[in-house]
Short mmCIF file of C-alpha atoms in Angstrom, two decimals:
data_model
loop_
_atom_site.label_atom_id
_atom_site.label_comp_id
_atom_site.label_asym_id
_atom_site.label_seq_id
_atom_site.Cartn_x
_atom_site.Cartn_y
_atom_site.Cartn_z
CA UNK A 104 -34.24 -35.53 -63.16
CA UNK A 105 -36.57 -38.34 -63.93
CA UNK A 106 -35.04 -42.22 -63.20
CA UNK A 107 -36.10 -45.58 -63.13
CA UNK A 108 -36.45 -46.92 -59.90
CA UNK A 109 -36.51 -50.45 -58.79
CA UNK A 110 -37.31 -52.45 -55.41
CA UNK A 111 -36.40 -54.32 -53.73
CA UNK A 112 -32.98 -53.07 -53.59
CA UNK A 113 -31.16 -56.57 -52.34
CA UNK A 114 -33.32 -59.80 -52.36
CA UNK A 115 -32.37 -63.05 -50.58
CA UNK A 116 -34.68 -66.04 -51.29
CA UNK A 117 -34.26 -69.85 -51.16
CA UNK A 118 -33.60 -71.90 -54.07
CA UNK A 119 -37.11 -72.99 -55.59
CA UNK A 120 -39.24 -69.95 -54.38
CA UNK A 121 -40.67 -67.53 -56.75
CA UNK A 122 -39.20 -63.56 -56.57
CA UNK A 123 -41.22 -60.31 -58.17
CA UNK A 124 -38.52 -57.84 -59.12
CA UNK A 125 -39.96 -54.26 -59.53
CA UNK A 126 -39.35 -51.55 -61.77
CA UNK A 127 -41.09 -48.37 -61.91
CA UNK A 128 -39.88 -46.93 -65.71
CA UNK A 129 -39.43 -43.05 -66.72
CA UNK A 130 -43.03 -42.11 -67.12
CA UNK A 131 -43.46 -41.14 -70.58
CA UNK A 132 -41.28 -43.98 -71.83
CA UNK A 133 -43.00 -46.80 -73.39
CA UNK A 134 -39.85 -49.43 -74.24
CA UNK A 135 -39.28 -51.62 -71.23
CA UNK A 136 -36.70 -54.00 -70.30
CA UNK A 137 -35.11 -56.11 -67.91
CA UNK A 138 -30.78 -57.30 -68.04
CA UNK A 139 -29.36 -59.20 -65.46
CA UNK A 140 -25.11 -59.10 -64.64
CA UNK A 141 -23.84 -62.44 -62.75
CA UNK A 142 -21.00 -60.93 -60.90
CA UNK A 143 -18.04 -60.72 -62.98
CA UNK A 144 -19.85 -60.89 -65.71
CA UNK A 145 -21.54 -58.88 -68.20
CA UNK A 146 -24.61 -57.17 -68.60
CA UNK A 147 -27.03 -59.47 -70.18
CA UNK A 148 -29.81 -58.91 -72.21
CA UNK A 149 -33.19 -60.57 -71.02
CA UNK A 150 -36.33 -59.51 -72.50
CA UNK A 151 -37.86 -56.15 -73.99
CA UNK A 152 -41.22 -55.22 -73.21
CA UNK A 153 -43.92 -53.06 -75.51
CA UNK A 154 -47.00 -52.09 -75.65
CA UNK A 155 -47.79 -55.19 -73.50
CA UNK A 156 -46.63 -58.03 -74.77
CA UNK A 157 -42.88 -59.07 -75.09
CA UNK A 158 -40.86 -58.06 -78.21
CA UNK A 159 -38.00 -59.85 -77.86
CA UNK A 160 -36.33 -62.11 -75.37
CA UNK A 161 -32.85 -63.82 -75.03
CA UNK A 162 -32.21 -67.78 -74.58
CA UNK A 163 -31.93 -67.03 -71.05
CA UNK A 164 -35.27 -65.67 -70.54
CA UNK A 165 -36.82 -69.30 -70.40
CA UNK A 166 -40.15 -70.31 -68.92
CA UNK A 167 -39.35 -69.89 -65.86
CA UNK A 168 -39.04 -65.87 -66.43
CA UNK A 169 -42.52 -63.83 -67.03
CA UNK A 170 -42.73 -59.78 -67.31
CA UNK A 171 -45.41 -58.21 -66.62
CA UNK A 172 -46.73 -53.93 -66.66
CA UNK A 173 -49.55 -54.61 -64.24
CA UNK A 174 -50.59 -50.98 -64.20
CA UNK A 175 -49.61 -47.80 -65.50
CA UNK A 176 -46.46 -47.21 -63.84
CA UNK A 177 -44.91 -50.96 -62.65
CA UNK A 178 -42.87 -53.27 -64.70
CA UNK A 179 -42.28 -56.58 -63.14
CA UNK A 180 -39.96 -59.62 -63.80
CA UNK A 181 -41.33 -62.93 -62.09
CA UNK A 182 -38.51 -65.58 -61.50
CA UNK A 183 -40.95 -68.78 -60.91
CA UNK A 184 -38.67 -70.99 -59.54
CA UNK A 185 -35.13 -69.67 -58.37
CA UNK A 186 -31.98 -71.43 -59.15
CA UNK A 187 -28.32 -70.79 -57.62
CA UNK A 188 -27.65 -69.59 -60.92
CA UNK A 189 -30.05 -66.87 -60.38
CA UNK A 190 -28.50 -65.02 -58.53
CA UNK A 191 -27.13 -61.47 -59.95
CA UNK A 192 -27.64 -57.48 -60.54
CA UNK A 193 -31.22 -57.45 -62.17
CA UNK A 194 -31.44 -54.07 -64.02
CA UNK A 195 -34.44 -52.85 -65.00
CA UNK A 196 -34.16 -50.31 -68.08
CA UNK A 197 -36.43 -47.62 -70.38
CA UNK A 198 -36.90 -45.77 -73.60
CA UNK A 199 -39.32 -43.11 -74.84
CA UNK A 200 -38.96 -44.86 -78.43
CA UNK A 201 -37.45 -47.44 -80.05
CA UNK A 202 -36.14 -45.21 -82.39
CA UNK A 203 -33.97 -44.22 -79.41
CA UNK A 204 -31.55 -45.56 -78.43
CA UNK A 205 -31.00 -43.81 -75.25
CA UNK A 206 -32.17 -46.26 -72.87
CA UNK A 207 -32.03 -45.14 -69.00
CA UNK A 208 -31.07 -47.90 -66.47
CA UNK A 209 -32.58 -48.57 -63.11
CA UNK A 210 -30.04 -48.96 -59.98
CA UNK A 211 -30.72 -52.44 -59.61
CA UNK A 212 -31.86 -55.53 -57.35
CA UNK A 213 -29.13 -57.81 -56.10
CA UNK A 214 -31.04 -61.13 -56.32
CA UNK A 215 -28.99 -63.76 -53.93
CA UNK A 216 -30.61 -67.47 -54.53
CA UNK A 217 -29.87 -69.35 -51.44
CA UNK B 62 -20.42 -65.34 -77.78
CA UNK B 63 -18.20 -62.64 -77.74
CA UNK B 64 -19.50 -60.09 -79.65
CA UNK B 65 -17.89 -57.09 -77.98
CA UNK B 66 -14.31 -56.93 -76.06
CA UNK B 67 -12.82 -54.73 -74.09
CA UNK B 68 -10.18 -54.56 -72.29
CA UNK B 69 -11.41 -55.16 -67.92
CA UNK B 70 -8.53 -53.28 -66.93
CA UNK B 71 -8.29 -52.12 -64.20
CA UNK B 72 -6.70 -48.37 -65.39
CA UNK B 73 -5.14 -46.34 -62.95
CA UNK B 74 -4.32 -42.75 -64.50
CA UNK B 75 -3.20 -39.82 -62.37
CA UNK B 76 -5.59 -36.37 -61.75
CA UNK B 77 -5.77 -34.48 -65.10
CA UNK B 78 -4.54 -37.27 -67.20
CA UNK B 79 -6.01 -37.77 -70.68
CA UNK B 80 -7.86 -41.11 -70.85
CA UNK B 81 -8.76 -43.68 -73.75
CA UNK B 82 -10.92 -46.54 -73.47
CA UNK B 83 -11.73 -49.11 -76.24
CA UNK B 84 -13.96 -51.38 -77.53
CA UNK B 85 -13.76 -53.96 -80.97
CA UNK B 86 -16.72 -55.67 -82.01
CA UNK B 87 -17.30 -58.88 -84.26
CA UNK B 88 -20.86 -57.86 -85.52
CA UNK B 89 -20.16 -55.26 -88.60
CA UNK B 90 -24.23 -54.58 -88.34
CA UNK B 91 -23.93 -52.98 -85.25
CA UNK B 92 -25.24 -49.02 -85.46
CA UNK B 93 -25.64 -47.75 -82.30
CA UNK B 94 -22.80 -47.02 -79.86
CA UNK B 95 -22.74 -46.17 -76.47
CA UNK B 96 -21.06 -45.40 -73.31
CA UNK B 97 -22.11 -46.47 -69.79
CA UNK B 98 -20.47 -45.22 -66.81
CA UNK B 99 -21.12 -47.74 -63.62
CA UNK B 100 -20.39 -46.66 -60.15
CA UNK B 101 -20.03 -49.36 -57.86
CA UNK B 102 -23.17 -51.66 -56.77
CA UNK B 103 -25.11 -48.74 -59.44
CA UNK B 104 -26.56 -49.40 -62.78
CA UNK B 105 -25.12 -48.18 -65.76
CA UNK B 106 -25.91 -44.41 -66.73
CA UNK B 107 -25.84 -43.45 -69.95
CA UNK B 108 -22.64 -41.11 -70.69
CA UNK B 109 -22.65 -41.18 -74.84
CA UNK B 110 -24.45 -42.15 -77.41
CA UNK B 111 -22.86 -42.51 -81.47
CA UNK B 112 -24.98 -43.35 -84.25
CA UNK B 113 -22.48 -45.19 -87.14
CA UNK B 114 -19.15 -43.85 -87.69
CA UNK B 115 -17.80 -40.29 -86.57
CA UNK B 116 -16.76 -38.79 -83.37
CA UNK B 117 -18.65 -37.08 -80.98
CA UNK B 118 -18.02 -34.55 -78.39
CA UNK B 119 -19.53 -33.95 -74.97
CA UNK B 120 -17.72 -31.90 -72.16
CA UNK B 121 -14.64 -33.72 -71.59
CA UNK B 122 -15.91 -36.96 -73.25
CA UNK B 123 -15.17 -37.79 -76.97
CA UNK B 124 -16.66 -40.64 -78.46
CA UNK B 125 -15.50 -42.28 -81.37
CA UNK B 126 -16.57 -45.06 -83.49
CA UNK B 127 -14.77 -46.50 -86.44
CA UNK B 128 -16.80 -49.24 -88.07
CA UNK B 129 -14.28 -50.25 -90.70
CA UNK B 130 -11.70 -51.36 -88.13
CA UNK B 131 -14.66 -52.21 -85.65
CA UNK B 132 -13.31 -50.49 -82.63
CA UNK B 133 -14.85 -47.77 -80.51
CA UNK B 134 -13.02 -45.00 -78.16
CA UNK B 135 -14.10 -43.09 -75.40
CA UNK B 136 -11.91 -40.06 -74.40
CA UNK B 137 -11.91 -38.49 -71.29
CA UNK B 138 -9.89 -34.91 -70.94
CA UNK B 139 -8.68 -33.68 -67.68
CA UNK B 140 -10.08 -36.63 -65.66
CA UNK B 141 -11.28 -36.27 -61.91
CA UNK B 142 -11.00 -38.53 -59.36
CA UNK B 143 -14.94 -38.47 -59.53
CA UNK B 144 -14.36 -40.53 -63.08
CA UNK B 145 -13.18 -43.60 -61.24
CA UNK B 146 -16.12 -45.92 -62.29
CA UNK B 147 -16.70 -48.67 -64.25
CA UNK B 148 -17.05 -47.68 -68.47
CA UNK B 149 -19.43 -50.29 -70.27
CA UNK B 150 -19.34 -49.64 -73.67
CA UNK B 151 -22.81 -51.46 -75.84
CA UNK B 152 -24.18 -51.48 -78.94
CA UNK B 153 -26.97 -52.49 -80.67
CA UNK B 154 -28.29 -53.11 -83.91
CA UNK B 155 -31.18 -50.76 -83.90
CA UNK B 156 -34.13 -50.73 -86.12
CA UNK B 157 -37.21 -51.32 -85.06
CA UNK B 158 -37.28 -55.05 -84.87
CA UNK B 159 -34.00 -55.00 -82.44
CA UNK B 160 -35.69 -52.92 -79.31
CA UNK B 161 -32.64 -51.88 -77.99
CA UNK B 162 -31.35 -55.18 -77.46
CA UNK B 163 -27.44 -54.34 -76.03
CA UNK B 164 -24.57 -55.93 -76.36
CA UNK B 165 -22.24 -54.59 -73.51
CA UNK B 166 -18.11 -55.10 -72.88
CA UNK B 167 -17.47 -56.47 -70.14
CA UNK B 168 -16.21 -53.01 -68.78
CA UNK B 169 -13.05 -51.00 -68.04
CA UNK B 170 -12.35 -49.74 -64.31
CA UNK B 171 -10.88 -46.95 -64.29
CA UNK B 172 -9.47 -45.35 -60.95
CA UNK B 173 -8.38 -41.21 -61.32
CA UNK B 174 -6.03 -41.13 -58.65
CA UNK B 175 -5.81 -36.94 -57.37
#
């Protein structure tokens, strides 16, 4: 059965360094995008992705966040600068259409911001 | 913002027991309803999927959505122990302008003990 698959699966990084989650979405999707979850918390929208170029993005996705589908298969989220409050599940998620609303979730990367 | 509530739980149920989960939402232009199951340190998988009001039937699983009390159900017949998880119900808006932007609960755990 076809899945989206992300690396890496845990991430540790110091406060102030700059992380590249990856995301490899269901191949003939075309609707990318990336929540995050701060433990104990709930899933968050970030940003959706289409047809290269951003469609829509939440206050949190500030300038600090970039996406980016450098090829044919990847979908990445840059974090430019980490904070502490960084740290969480980053799920990475896909849809063949927007018309569907069956979106398919990635397992996720545990970012920890040290 | 809290758009969607439900209830964190946790639910303990014996084997075979019927079980009802619930959502109530603030936003009456939500359209799209769904279920996520979440196994621990896993993303969400996509269990249901309701389009405005109406029930919905899959397996064991029932969804149900009533928008004029703005409250969604899941039902879940002769549970396993292999349902203990984490249910995440979301919605969106839809249309093409909204890109699947979700709005999740903050999730029910559930634990099916045999």
């Amino acid at each position: 059965e076809p899945e989206v698959t992300q690396t890496p699966s845990h991430q540790v990084t110091q406060m102030g360094q700059e992380v590249i989650l990856r995301c490899v979405p269901i191949s003939n999707h075309l609707y990318f995008y990336w929540y995050r979850q701060i433990l104990g918390q709930k899933v968050e929208f970030l940003v959706s992705f289409y047809n290269n170029e951003i469609s829509e993005k939440s206050e949190i996705f500030d300038d600090q966040f970039s996406v980016e589908r450098p090829d044919g298969s990847n979908f990445t989220l840059k974090i430019r600068s980490t904070k502490l409050e960084d740290s969480a599940m980053y799920f990475c998620a896909s849809s063949v259409s927007v018309e569907n609303t069956e979106a398919f979730f990635g397992q996720g990367t545990r970012l920890t911001v040290v | 913002q809290k758009e969607v509530e439900q209830d964190p739980g946790p639910l303990s149920v014996p084997e075979g027991a019927i079980v009802s989960l619930n959502c109530t939402y603030s936003n009456s232009a939500f359209q799209y309803f769904m279920w996520y199951r979440q196994y621990s340190r896993k993303g969400p998988e996509l269990l249901m999927y309701t389009y405005s009001s109406g029930n919905k039937e899959d397996g064991r699983f029932t969804a149900q959505v009533d928008k004029s009390s703005k409250y969604i159900s899941l039902f879940i017949r002769d549970s396993q122990p292999s349902d203990s998880a984490t249910y995440l119900c979301a919605m969106s808006l839809g249309g093409i302008y909204n890109f699947n932007k979700f709005y999740f609960g903050s999730g029910t755990k559930l634990n099916v003990k045999p």
